Amino acid sequence: GELLFSLLGELRLDSHEPLLRELPSVAPGTTPCPADVGAAVDLRAFVGAVGASAAANPLLCILAERLSSSAVPSELDDESAYQLVHHCLLLDLVTRALAADPELAAAVYARARGTVHATEGWWRPLGIFELAKLKTVEMTLERFVEHRRAGNLPANFGHIGLPFNILEAVMQDLKLGFFTNAAAGLALSLASPGMGSAGAPGRGATLSGDRRRAVRMHMPLARQWS
């Protein structure tokens, strides 16, 4: 509870009531307990509940895999691992809350963007690539939020912005010498959303029919890329 709440503070969202109402488990002093102190605890049920919760969090699954392998530096201590777990929990909670409610997503985006741009000298640590990337991501998110709230996503959503965003990453890969990544990115940038493939017609972007209004991007050769 306390750590998750402090992480929200780093994002300047610890006082954003609309979001906090959707994240009751991150309020200070509300760390969940499997049972009252002194009462009998069904450890099998508790472990099962924790395992099910972790399995439903993609970030935690990736972290657990890396922690159990040599992919994580040996100097990573327990406190750092503990913080990583809480970062994963927080990101998953916030992502699910924003995915479920277009209005909440719009409000959180506006607050986060406003906080960044109101910070004096926020742009100084960023290079040309980071600034360009941030601008194109902001432009995409603004359109994403607008169309998701209105429920009128155009079929050609992302057919220019996404390939351009990928090309930005390709240029950075070339600069850093990651030529294999750059080649893969270049190929991917040529596969615009909605483009047909192998004689099959393409499908434009769509919104899900439920209240989430989730954006669905239909890429050519999606199975091969996955």
PDB file of C-alpha atoms in Angstrom:
ATOM      1  CA  GLY A   1       0.000   0.000   0.000  1.00  0.00           C
ATOM      2  CA  GLU A   2       2.520   2.622   1.117  1.00  0.00           C
ATOM      3  CA  LEU A   3       5.072   1.840  -1.598  1.00  0.00           C
ATOM      4  CA  LEU A   4       2.485   1.726  -4.362  1.00  0.00           C
ATOM      5  CA  PHE A   5       1.117   5.075  -3.202  1.00  0.00           C
ATOM      6  CA  SER A   6       4.608   6.606  -3.194  1.00  0.00           C
ATOM      7  CA  LEU A   7       5.156   5.360  -6.743  1.00  0.00           C
ATOM      8  CA  LEU A   8       1.980   7.160  -7.784  1.00  0.00           C
ATOM      9  CA  GLY A   9       3.509  10.255  -6.212  1.00  0.00           C
ATOM     10  CA  GLU A  10       6.471   9.992  -8.575  1.00  0.00           C
ATOM     11  CA  LEU A  11       3.961  10.170 -11.428  1.00  0.00           C
ATOM     12  CA  ARG A  12       2.175  13.118  -9.732  1.00  0.00           C
ATOM     13  CA  LEU A  13      -0.979  11.006  -9.584  1.00  0.00           C
ATOM     14  CA  ASP A  14      -1.123  10.431  -5.833  1.00  0.00           C
ATOM     15  CA  SER A  15      -3.726  13.195  -5.431  1.00  0.00           C
ATOM     16  CA  HIS A  16      -5.721  12.460  -8.590  1.00  0.00           C
ATOM     17  CA  GLU A  17      -8.996  11.342  -7.013  1.00  0.00           C
ATOM     18  CA  PRO A  18     -10.646   9.890 -10.170  1.00  0.00           C
ATOM     19  CA  LEU A  19      -7.767   7.429 -10.515  1.00  0.00           C
ATOM     20  CA  LEU A  20      -7.412   6.711  -6.800  1.00  0.00           C
ATOM     21  CA  ARG A  21     -11.086   5.720  -6.613  1.00  0.00           C
ATOM     22  CA  GLU A  22     -10.337   2.960  -9.131  1.00  0.00           C
ATOM     23  CA  LEU A  23      -7.233   1.815  -7.228  1.00  0.00           C
ATOM     24  CA  PRO A  24      -8.426   1.263  -3.650  1.00  0.00           C
ATOM     25  CA  SER A  25      -5.557  -1.099  -2.890  1.00  0.00           C
ATOM     26  CA  VAL A  26      -2.913   1.636  -3.256  1.00  0.00           C
ATOM     27  CA  ALA A  27      -4.278   4.016  -0.637  1.00  0.00           C
ATOM     28  CA  PRO A  28      -1.896   4.471   2.327  1.00  0.00           C
ATOM     29  CA  GLY A  29      -2.366   1.961   5.086  1.00  0.00           C
ATOM     30  CA  THR A  30      -4.555  -0.410   3.096  1.00  0.00           C
ATOM     31  CA  THR A  31      -2.088  -3.229   2.484  1.00  0.00           C
ATOM     32  CA  PRO A  32      -4.242  -6.345   2.103  1.00  0.00           C
ATOM     33  CA  CYS A  33      -3.987  -9.072   4.696  1.00  0.00           C
ATOM     34  CA  PRO A  34      -5.069 -12.676   4.082  1.00  0.00           C
ATOM     35  CA  ALA A  35      -6.780 -12.889   7.455  1.00  0.00           C
ATOM     36  CA  ASP A  36      -7.174 -11.083  10.746  1.00  0.00           C
ATOM     37  CA  VAL A  37      -4.110 -11.174  12.952  1.00  0.00           C
ATOM     38  CA  GLY A  38      -4.221 -14.280  15.103  1.00  0.00           C
ATOM     39  CA  ALA A  39      -6.850 -16.035  12.997  1.00  0.00           C
ATOM     40  CA  ALA A  40      -6.219 -19.301  11.198  1.00  0.00           C
ATOM     41  CA  VAL A  41      -4.902 -18.841   7.646  1.00  0.00           C
ATOM     42  CA  ASP A  42      -5.588 -21.206   4.777  1.00  0.00           C
ATOM     43  CA  LEU A  43      -2.107 -21.040   3.289  1.00  0.00           C
ATOM     44  CA  ARG A  44      -3.030 -23.179   0.294  1.00  0.00           C
ATOM     45  CA  ALA A  45      -5.848 -20.787  -0.653  1.00  0.00           C
ATOM     46  CA  PHE A  46      -3.668 -17.742   0.051  1.00  0.00           C
ATOM     47  CA  VAL A  47      -0.784 -19.005  -2.095  1.00  0.00           C
ATOM     48  CA  GLY A  48      -3.243 -19.936  -4.825  1.00  0.00           C
ATOM     49  CA  ALA A  49      -4.770 -16.458  -4.786  1.00  0.00           C
ATOM     50  CA  VAL A  50      -1.353 -14.804  -4.926  1.00  0.00           C
ATOM     51  CA  GLY A  51      -0.272 -17.111  -7.739  1.00  0.00           C
ATOM     52  CA  ALA A  52      -3.416 -16.424  -9.746  1.00  0.00           C
ATOM     53  CA  SER A  53      -2.972 -12.682  -9.314  1.00  0.00           C
ATOM     54  CA  ALA A  54       0.671 -12.850 -10.385  1.00  0.00           C
ATOM     55  CA  ALA A  55      -0.129 -15.070 -13.368  1.00  0.00           C
ATOM     56  CA  ALA A  56      -2.674 -12.494 -14.578  1.00  0.00           C
ATOM     57  CA  ASN A  57      -0.018  -9.758 -14.563  1.00  0.00           C
ATOM     58  CA  PRO A  58       2.167 -10.004 -17.707  1.00  0.00           C
ATOM     59  CA  LEU A  59       4.832  -7.748 -16.219  1.00  0.00           C
ATOM     60  CA  LEU A  60       5.162  -9.898 -13.115  1.00  0.00           C
ATOM     61  CA  CYS A  61       5.461 -13.011 -15.273  1.00  0.00           C
ATOM     62  CA  ILE A  62       8.340 -11.463 -17.227  1.00  0.00           C
ATOM     63  CA  LEU A  63      10.005 -10.282 -14.011  1.00  0.00           C
ATOM     64  CA  ALA A  64       9.677 -13.706 -12.385  1.00  0.00           C
ATOM     65  CA  GLU A  65      11.229 -15.377 -15.425  1.00  0.00           C
ATOM     66  CA  ARG A  66      14.178 -12.995 -15.391  1.00  0.00           C
ATOM     67  CA  LEU A  67      14.671 -13.225 -11.634  1.00  0.00           C
ATOM     68  CA  SER A  68      14.898 -17.000 -11.950  1.00  0.00           C
ATOM     69  CA  SER A  69      17.501 -16.801 -14.718  1.00  0.00           C
ATOM     70  CA  SER A  70      20.840 -15.164 -15.344  1.00  0.00           C
ATOM     71  CA  ALA A  71      19.131 -12.299 -17.184  1.00  0.00           C
ATOM     72  CA  VAL A  72      19.123 -10.252 -13.961  1.00  0.00           C
ATOM     73  CA  PRO A  73      22.409  -8.898 -12.563  1.00  0.00           C
ATOM     74  CA  SER A  74      23.576 -10.761  -9.472  1.00  0.00           C
ATOM     75  CA  GLU A  75      23.948  -7.482  -7.558  1.00  0.00           C
ATOM     76  CA  LEU A  76      20.156  -6.948  -7.574  1.00  0.00           C
ATOM     77  CA  ASP A  77      19.232  -6.966  -3.886  1.00  0.00           C
ATOM     78  CA  ASP A  78      15.947  -7.904  -2.241  1.00  0.00           C
ATOM     79  CA  GLU A  79      14.864  -4.279  -1.789  1.00  0.00           C
ATOM     80  CA  SER A  80      15.340  -3.523  -5.479  1.00  0.00           C
ATOM     81  CA  ALA A  81      13.446  -6.675  -6.447  1.00  0.00           C
ATOM     82  CA  TYR A  82      10.680  -5.667  -4.030  1.00  0.00           C
ATOM     83  CA  GLN A  83      10.394  -2.264  -5.704  1.00  0.00           C
ATOM     84  CA  LEU A  84      10.335  -3.843  -9.161  1.00  0.00           C
ATOM     85  CA  VAL A  85       7.446  -6.069  -8.110  1.00  0.00           C
ATOM     86  CA  HIS A  86       5.506  -3.059  -6.870  1.00  0.00           C
ATOM     87  CA  HIS A  87       6.229  -1.165 -10.077  1.00  0.00           C
ATOM     88  CA  CYS A  88       4.771  -4.124 -11.991  1.00  0.00           C
ATOM     89  CA  LEU A  89       1.705  -4.187  -9.741  1.00  0.00           C
ATOM     90  CA  LEU A  90       1.141  -0.459 -10.104  1.00  0.00           C
ATOM     91  CA  LEU A  91       1.542  -0.409 -13.884  1.00  0.00           C
ATOM     92  CA  ASP A  92      -0.877  -3.303 -14.232  1.00  0.00           C
ATOM     93  CA  LEU A  93      -3.463  -1.702 -11.920  1.00  0.00           C
ATOM     94  CA  VAL A  94      -3.285   1.651 -13.705  1.00  0.00           C
ATOM     95  CA  THR A  95      -3.311   0.074 -17.173  1.00  0.00           C
ATOM     96  CA  ARG A  96      -6.397  -2.004 -16.378  1.00  0.00           C
ATOM     97  CA  ALA A  97      -8.189   0.995 -14.877  1.00  0.00           C
ATOM     98  CA  LEU A  98      -7.459   3.207 -17.894  1.00  0.00           C
ATOM     99  CA  ALA A  99      -8.337   0.436 -20.346  1.00  0.00           C
ATOM    100  CA  ALA A 100     -11.726   0.020 -18.674  1.00  0.00           C
ATOM    101  CA  ASP A 101     -12.756   3.688 -18.735  1.00  0.00           C
ATOM    102  CA  PRO A 102     -12.104   6.073 -21.679  1.00  0.00           C
ATOM    103  CA  GLU A 103     -12.996   9.151 -19.619  1.00  0.00           C
ATOM    104  CA  LEU A 104     -10.599   8.211 -16.831  1.00  0.00           C
ATOM    105  CA  ALA A 105      -7.865   7.525 -19.394  1.00  0.00           C
ATOM    106  CA  ALA A 106      -8.385  10.973 -20.919  1.00  0.00           C
ATOM    107  CA  ALA A 107      -8.227  12.680 -17.503  1.00  0.00           C
ATOM    108  CA  VAL A 108      -5.078  10.834 -16.414  1.00  0.00           C
ATOM    109  CA  TYR A 109      -3.327  11.544 -19.725  1.00  0.00           C
ATOM    110  CA  ALA A 110      -4.175  15.250 -19.517  1.00  0.00           C
ATOM    111  CA  ARG A 111      -2.899  15.457 -15.934  1.00  0.00           C
ATOM    112  CA  ALA A 112       0.315  13.545 -16.640  1.00  0.00           C
ATOM    113  CA  ARG A 113       1.087  15.572 -19.764  1.00  0.00           C
ATOM    114  CA  GLY A 114       0.320  18.837 -17.997  1.00  0.00           C
ATOM    115  CA  THR A 115       2.565  17.884 -15.080  1.00  0.00           C
ATOM    116  CA  VAL A 116       5.495  17.119 -17.379  1.00  0.00           C
ATOM    117  CA  HIS A 117       5.176  20.300 -19.413  1.00  0.00           C
ATOM    118  CA  ALA A 118       4.705  22.439 -16.308  1.00  0.00           C
ATOM    119  CA  THR A 119       8.023  21.228 -14.895  1.00  0.00           C
ATOM    120  CA  GLU A 120      10.739  23.804 -15.529  1.00  0.00           C
ATOM    121  CA  GLY A 121      13.422  22.528 -17.892  1.00  0.00           C
ATOM    122  CA  TRP A 122      11.704  19.147 -18.382  1.00  0.00           C
ATOM    123  CA  TRP A 123      13.142  18.919 -21.892  1.00  0.00           C
ATOM    124  CA  ARG A 124      16.803  19.511 -21.022  1.00  0.00           C
ATOM    125  CA  PRO A 125      17.802  15.872 -20.302  1.00  0.00           C
ATOM    126  CA  LEU A 126      16.295  14.750 -23.616  1.00  0.00           C
ATOM    127  CA  GLY A 127      18.156  14.416 -26.886  1.00  0.00           C
ATOM    128  CA  ILE A 128      16.746  15.110 -30.341  1.00  0.00           C
ATOM    129  CA  PHE A 129      15.528  11.532 -30.693  1.00  0.00           C
ATOM    130  CA  GLU A 130      13.752  11.543 -27.317  1.00  0.00           C
ATOM    131  CA  LEU A 131      12.087  14.891 -28.008  1.00  0.00           C
ATOM    132  CA  ALA A 132      10.908  13.788 -31.456  1.00  0.00           C
ATOM    133  CA  LYS A 133       9.655  10.494 -30.054  1.00  0.00           C
ATOM    134  CA  LEU A 134       7.797  12.228 -27.241  1.00  0.00           C
ATOM    135  CA  LYS A 135       6.120  14.619 -29.671  1.00  0.00           C
ATOM    136  CA  THR A 136       4.901  11.889 -32.009  1.00  0.00           C
ATOM    137  CA  VAL A 137       3.702   9.740 -29.088  1.00  0.00           C
ATOM    138  CA  GLU A 138       1.812  12.713 -27.653  1.00  0.00           C
ATOM    139  CA  MET A 139       0.179  13.416 -31.017  1.00  0.00           C
ATOM    140  CA  THR A 140      -0.878   9.780 -31.307  1.00  0.00           C
ATOM    141  CA  LEU A 141      -2.196   9.643 -27.742  1.00  0.00           C
ATOM    142  CA  GLU A 142      -4.216  12.822 -28.221  1.00  0.00           C
ATOM    143  CA  ARG A 143      -5.951  11.339 -31.258  1.00  0.00           C
ATOM    144  CA  PHE A 144      -6.315   8.008 -29.474  1.00  0.00           C
ATOM    145  CA  VAL A 145      -7.984   9.652 -26.450  1.00  0.00           C
ATOM    146  CA  GLU A 146     -10.205  11.852 -28.619  1.00  0.00           C
ATOM    147  CA  HIS A 147     -11.517   9.040 -30.821  1.00  0.00           C
ATOM    148  CA  ARG A 148     -11.900   6.601 -27.942  1.00  0.00           C
ATOM    149  CA  ARG A 149     -14.012   9.073 -25.975  1.00  0.00           C
ATOM    150  CA  ALA A 150     -16.164   9.961 -28.981  1.00  0.00           C
ATOM    151  CA  GLY A 151     -16.463   6.370 -30.187  1.00  0.00           C
ATOM    152  CA  ASN A 152     -15.767   7.318 -33.813  1.00  0.00           C
ATOM    153  CA  LEU A 153     -12.343   5.867 -34.601  1.00  0.00           C
ATOM    154  CA  PRO A 154     -11.499   6.286 -38.310  1.00  0.00           C
ATOM    155  CA  ALA A 155     -10.530   3.110 -40.133  1.00  0.00           C
ATOM    156  CA  ASN A 156      -7.177   4.630 -41.158  1.00  0.00           C
ATOM    157  CA  PHE A 157      -6.120   5.402 -37.585  1.00  0.00           C
ATOM    158  CA  GLY A 158      -2.381   4.763 -37.224  1.00  0.00           C
ATOM    159  CA  HIS A 159      -1.682   4.025 -40.887  1.00  0.00           C
ATOM    160  CA  ILE A 160       0.840   6.894 -41.031  1.00  0.00           C
ATOM    161  CA  GLY A 161       1.673   7.596 -37.395  1.00  0.00           C
ATOM    162  CA  LEU A 162       2.684   4.057 -36.442  1.00  0.00           C
ATOM    163  CA  PRO A 163       5.112   3.475 -39.348  1.00  0.00           C
ATOM    164  CA  PHE A 164       6.625   6.923 -38.734  1.00  0.00           C
ATOM    165  CA  ASN A 165       7.050   6.128 -35.040  1.00  0.00           C
ATOM    166  CA  ILE A 166       8.818   2.890 -35.960  1.00  0.00           C
ATOM    167  CA  LEU A 167      11.073   4.727 -38.420  1.00  0.00           C
ATOM    168  CA  GLU A 168      12.156   7.038 -35.603  1.00  0.00           C
ATOM    169  CA  ALA A 169      13.297   3.975 -33.666  1.00  0.00           C
ATOM    170  CA  VAL A 170      15.046   2.644 -36.798  1.00  0.00           C
ATOM    171  CA  MET A 171      17.081   5.848 -37.071  1.00  0.00           C
ATOM    172  CA  GLN A 172      18.114   5.566 -33.431  1.00  0.00           C
ATOM    173  CA  ASP A 173      19.082   1.902 -33.895  1.00  0.00           C
ATOM    174  CA  LEU A 174      21.256   2.863 -36.851  1.00  0.00           C
ATOM    175  CA  LYS A 175      22.891   5.594 -34.798  1.00  0.00           C
ATOM    176  CA  LEU A 176      23.644   3.152 -31.970  1.00  0.00           C
ATOM    177  CA  GLY A 177      24.838   0.396 -34.292  1.00  0.00           C
ATOM    178  CA  PHE A 178      21.924  -1.998 -33.745  1.00  0.00           C
ATOM    179  CA  PHE A 179      21.696  -2.864 -37.419  1.00  0.00           C
ATOM    180  CA  THR A 180      19.683  -6.080 -37.040  1.00  0.00           C
ATOM    181  CA  ASN A 181      17.026  -4.257 -35.033  1.00  0.00           C
ATOM    182  CA  ALA A 182      17.033  -1.461 -37.595  1.00  0.00           C
ATOM    183  CA  ALA A 183      16.463  -3.937 -40.439  1.00  0.00           C
ATOM    184  CA  ALA A 184      13.547  -5.566 -38.606  1.00  0.00           C
ATOM    185  CA  GLY A 185      12.072  -2.168 -37.788  1.00  0.00           C
ATOM    186  CA  LEU A 186      12.345  -1.023 -41.396  1.00  0.00           C
ATOM    187  CA  ALA A 187      10.477  -4.111 -42.588  1.00  0.00           C
ATOM    188  CA  LEU A 188       7.817  -3.589 -39.931  1.00  0.00           C
ATOM    189  CA  SER A 189       7.398   0.084 -40.840  1.00  0.00           C
ATOM    190  CA  LEU A 190       6.467  -0.948 -44.382  1.00  0.00           C
ATOM    191  CA  ALA A 191       3.595  -3.068 -43.022  1.00  0.00           C
ATOM    192  CA  SER A 192       1.074  -0.324 -42.313  1.00  0.00           C
ATOM    193  CA  PRO A 193      -2.028  -1.042 -40.210  1.00  0.00           C
ATOM    194  CA  GLY A 194      -4.950  -2.008 -42.403  1.00  0.00           C
ATOM    195  CA  MET A 195      -2.770  -3.124 -45.319  1.00  0.00           C
ATOM    196  CA  GLY A 196      -3.833  -6.298 -47.107  1.00  0.00           C
ATOM    197  CA  SER A 197      -1.569  -9.337 -47.347  1.00  0.00           C
ATOM    198  CA  ALA A 198      -1.315 -12.579 -49.314  1.00  0.00           C
ATOM    199  CA  GLY A 199      -4.327 -11.694 -51.422  1.00  0.00           C
ATOM    200  CA  ALA A 200      -6.485 -10.951 -48.365  1.00  0.00           C
ATOM    201  CA  PRO A 201      -8.033  -7.491 -48.007  1.00  0.00           C
ATOM    202  CA  GLY A 202      -6.880  -5.334 -45.141  1.00  0.00           C
ATOM    203  CA  ARG A 203      -8.981  -4.355 -42.140  1.00  0.00           C
ATOM    204  CA  GLY A 204      -9.115  -0.844 -40.758  1.00  0.00           C
ATOM    205  CA  ALA A 205      -8.815   0.077 -37.103  1.00  0.00           C
ATOM    206  CA  THR A 206     -11.889  -0.592 -34.972  1.00  0.00           C
ATOM    207  CA  LEU A 207     -13.210  -0.013 -31.466  1.00  0.00           C
ATOM    208  CA  SER A 208     -14.530  -2.812 -29.284  1.00  0.00           C
ATOM    209  CA  GLY A 209     -18.279  -2.774 -28.767  1.00  0.00           C
ATOM    210  CA  ASP A 210     -18.154  -2.674 -24.955  1.00  0.00           C
ATOM    211  CA  ARG A 211     -17.779   0.362 -22.674  1.00  0.00           C
ATOM    212  CA  ARG A 212     -13.977   0.124 -22.817  1.00  0.00           C
ATOM    213  CA  ARG A 213     -13.950   1.074 -26.512  1.00  0.00           C
ATOM    214  CA  ALA A 214     -10.587  -0.648 -26.900  1.00  0.00           C
ATOM    215  CA  VAL A 215      -8.701   0.202 -30.105  1.00  0.00           C
ATOM    216  CA  ARG A 216      -7.978  -2.768 -32.374  1.00  0.00           C
ATOM    217  CA  MET A 217      -5.199  -2.384 -34.917  1.00  0.00           C
ATOM    218  CA  HIS A 218      -5.200  -4.961 -37.711  1.00  0.00           C
ATOM    219  CA  MET A 219      -1.716  -5.518 -39.102  1.00  0.00           C
ATOM    220  CA  PRO A 220      -0.846  -7.474 -42.261  1.00  0.00           C
ATOM    221  CA  LEU A 221       0.769 -10.872 -41.647  1.00  0.00           C
ATOM    222  CA  ALA A 222       0.056 -10.484 -37.936  1.00  0.00           C
ATOM    223  CA  ARG A 223       0.521 -14.219 -37.244  1.00  0.00           C
ATOM    224  CA  GLN A 224       3.929 -14.280 -38.929  1.00  0.00           C
ATOM    225  CA  TRP A 225       5.128 -11.235 -37.003  1.00  0.00           C
ATOM    226  CA  SER A 226       3.953 -12.642 -33.684  1.00  0.00           C
TER     227      SER A 226
END
